[in-house]
CSV table of C-alpha atoms in Angstrom, one decimal:
chain,number,residue,atom,x,y,z
A,1,MET,CA,167.7,39.6,111.0
A,2,LYS,CA,167.7,43.4,111.1
A,3,HIS,CA,169.1,45.1,114.3
A,4,THR,CA,168.6,48.7,115.3
A,5,ALA,CA,171.9,50.4,116.1
A,6,GLY,CA,172.7,53.4,118.2
A,7,PRO,CA,172.5,54.4,121.9
A,8,GLY,CA,169.2,53.9,123.5
A,9,ALA,CA,167.7,52.1,120.5
A,10,ALA,CA,165.4,49.2,121.3
A,11,PRO,CA,166.1,45.9,119.5
A,12,ALA,CA,163.5,45.0,116.9
A,13,ALA,CA,162.8,41.6,118.7
A,14,GLU,CA,161.8,43.4,121.9
A,15,LEU,CA,159.3,45.6,120.0
A,16,LYS,CA,157.8,42.4,118.5
A,17,VAL,CA,157.2,41.0,121.9
A,18,LEU,CA,155.6,44.3,123.1
A,19,ARG,CA,153.3,44.2,120.0
A,20,GLU,CA,152.5,40.6,120.8
A,21,LEU,CA,151.8,41.4,124.4
A,22,ALA,CA,149.5,44.3,123.4
A,23,ARG,CA,147.6,42.3,120.8
A,24,GLY,CA,144.0,41.8,122.0
A,25,ASN,CA,144.8,43.3,125.4
A,26,GLY,CA,144.1,47.0,124.7
A,27,LEU,CA,141.5,47.4,127.5
A,28,GLN,CA,143.6,45.5,130.0
A,29,LEU,CA,146.7,47.6,129.1
A,30,ALA,CA,144.6,50.7,129.6
A,31,ALA,CA,143.4,49.4,133.0
A,32,VAL,CA,147.0,48.7,134.0
A,33,GLY,CA,148.1,52.2,133.0
A,34,LEU,CA,145.2,53.8,134.9
A,35,LEU,CA,145.9,51.7,138.0
A,36,ALA,CA,149.6,52.7,137.8
A,37,LEU,CA,148.6,56.4,137.6
A,38,VAL,CA,146.2,56.0,140.6
A,39,SER,CA,148.9,54.2,142.6
A,40,THR,CA,151.5,56.9,141.8
A,41,GLY,CA,149.0,59.7,142.5
A,42,ALA,CA,148.1,58.3,145.9
A,43,THR,CA,151.7,57.7,146.8
A,44,LEU,CA,152.6,61.3,145.9
A,45,ALA,CA,149.6,62.6,147.9
A,46,LEU,CA,150.7,60.9,151.1
A,47,PRO,CA,153.2,63.6,152.2
A,48,LEU,CA,150.6,66.3,151.7
A,49,VAL,CA,148.1,64.3,153.8
A,50,VAL,CA,150.6,63.6,156.5
A,51,GLY,CA,151.3,67.3,156.6
A,52,LYS,CA,147.6,67.9,157.1
A,53,VAL,CA,147.5,65.3,159.9
A,54,LEU,CA,150.4,67.0,161.6
A,55,GLY,CA,148.7,70.4,161.2
A,56,ALA,CA,145.5,69.0,162.7
A,57,ILE,CA,147.5,67.6,165.7
A,58,GLN,CA,149.2,71.0,166.3
A,59,SER,CA,146.0,73.0,166.0
A,60,GLY,CA,144.1,70.6,168.3
A,61,GLU,CA,141.6,69.7,165.6
A,62,GLY,CA,140.2,66.2,165.3
A,63,LEU,CA,142.2,63.6,163.3
A,64,GLY,CA,139.2,61.7,162.0
A,65,VAL,CA,139.0,63.1,158.4
A,66,TRP,CA,142.7,63.5,157.6
A,67,ALA,CA,143.7,60.2,159.3
A,68,THR,CA,141.0,58.4,157.2
A,69,VAL,CA,142.3,60.1,154.0
A,70,MET,CA,145.9,59.1,154.9
A,71,VAL,CA,144.9,55.4,155.5
A,72,ALA,CA,142.8,55.4,152.3
A,73,ALA,CA,145.6,56.9,150.2
A,74,GLY,CA,148.1,54.4,151.6
A,75,PHE,CA,145.9,51.4,151.0
A,76,GLY,CA,144.6,52.7,147.7
A,77,SER,CA,148.2,53.1,146.5
A,78,ALA,CA,149.2,49.6,147.5
A,79,ALA,CA,146.0,48.0,146.1
A,80,ALA,CA,146.2,49.8,142.8
A,81,GLY,CA,149.9,49.0,142.4
A,82,ALA,CA,149.3,45.3,143.3
A,83,LEU,CA,146.4,45.0,140.9
A,84,ALA,CA,148.3,46.6,138.1
A,85,SER,CA,151.2,44.2,138.7
A,86,PHE,CA,148.8,41.2,138.8
A,87,LEU,CA,147.1,42.2,135.6
A,88,LEU,CA,150.4,42.8,133.8
A,89,GLY,CA,151.7,39.4,135.1
A,90,ARG,CA,148.6,37.6,133.8
A,91,MET,CA,149.1,39.3,130.4
A,92,GLY,CA,152.6,38.0,130.4
A,93,GLN,CA,151.5,34.5,131.3
A,94,ARG,CA,149.0,34.4,128.4
A,95,LEU,CA,151.7,35.8,126.1
A,96,ILE,CA,154.0,32.9,127.0
A,97,CYS,CA,151.2,30.4,126.5
A,98,ARG,CA,150.5,31.9,123.1
A,99,LEU,CA,154.2,31.7,122.1
A,100,ARG,CA,155.0,28.3,123.6
A,101,VAL,CA,151.8,26.1,123.5
A,102,ARG,CA,151.5,24.8,120.0
A,103,THR,CA,150.1,21.6,118.6
A,104,ILE,CA,152.2,19.5,116.2
A,105,ILE,CA,150.0,18.6,113.2
A,106,TYR,CA,151.2,15.8,110.9
A,107,ASN,CA,150.0,13.5,108.1
A,108,PRO,CA,149.5,10.0,109.8
A,109,ASP,CA,150.1,8.4,106.4
A,110,LYS,CA,153.6,9.8,106.1
A,111,VAL,CA,154.8,10.3,109.7
A,112,ASN,CA,155.0,7.9,112.7
A,113,PRO,CA,153.5,9.9,115.7
A,114,SER,CA,156.2,8.6,118.1
A,115,GLU,CA,158.8,10.5,116.0
A,116,LEU,CA,157.1,13.8,116.9
A,117,SER,CA,156.7,13.5,120.6
A,118,THR,CA,158.5,16.7,121.4
A,119,TYR,CA,159.6,19.9,119.7
A,120,ALA,CA,163.2,18.8,120.3
A,121,ALA,CA,162.4,15.9,117.8
A,122,LEU,CA,161.8,18.5,115.1
A,123,GLY,CA,165.4,19.5,115.3
A,124,ASP,CA,166.5,16.1,113.9
A,125,SER,CA,168.1,16.4,110.5
A,126,LYS,CA,165.7,13.9,109.1
A,127,TRP,CA,163.0,16.6,109.1
A,128,ASN,CA,165.1,19.0,106.9
A,129,GLY,CA,162.8,20.3,104.1
A,130,ARG,CA,159.8,18.4,105.5
A,131,LEU,CA,158.5,20.9,108.1
A,132,CYS,CA,156.1,23.8,107.5
A,133,LEU,CA,156.9,26.7,109.9
A,134,ARG,CA,156.3,30.4,110.1
A,135,ASN,CA,159.2,32.5,108.7
A,136,SER,CA,162.2,33.1,110.9
A,137,THR,CA,161.1,36.6,111.9
A,138,ALA,CA,157.9,35.4,113.6
A,139,THR,CA,158.1,35.7,117.4
A,140,TYR,CA,156.8,32.2,117.7
A,141,THR,CA,159.5,30.7,115.5
A,142,GLN,CA,162.2,32.6,117.3
A,143,SER,CA,160.9,31.3,120.7
A,144,LEU,CA,160.8,27.8,119.3
A,145,VAL,CA,164.4,28.0,118.1
A,146,ALA,CA,165.5,29.7,121.4
A,147,SER,CA,164.0,26.9,123.5
């Protein structure tokens, strides 16, 4: 296996997982990025809005507009951040399912099904040279071996 060396370099395996996470999820990743930007923008706007509320109090103006903007910015920030986290979490769950949930296919004329009840059974030495798997650099194979 090839490793990237040097300070701050990301290991190749992590990049494979990121590529696997992004595969088929471009629109959802864009939505997560947009929601994160909205959440950050609303959070950064709060001190400005609070300043406007304080200015309105000092000048004796009504609080209606700025108080509403302050509440909307606070709730908007929280909602956008929560939705971004939820979407990213769902993407991660689907990634784990894609990596872990696999079906064992066998030739019933050559293999007794009870011998293949679990992935752990595939680790038995009697299967040496008799399995067909992806190569060792595939994310799925690495996950199988790691589990």
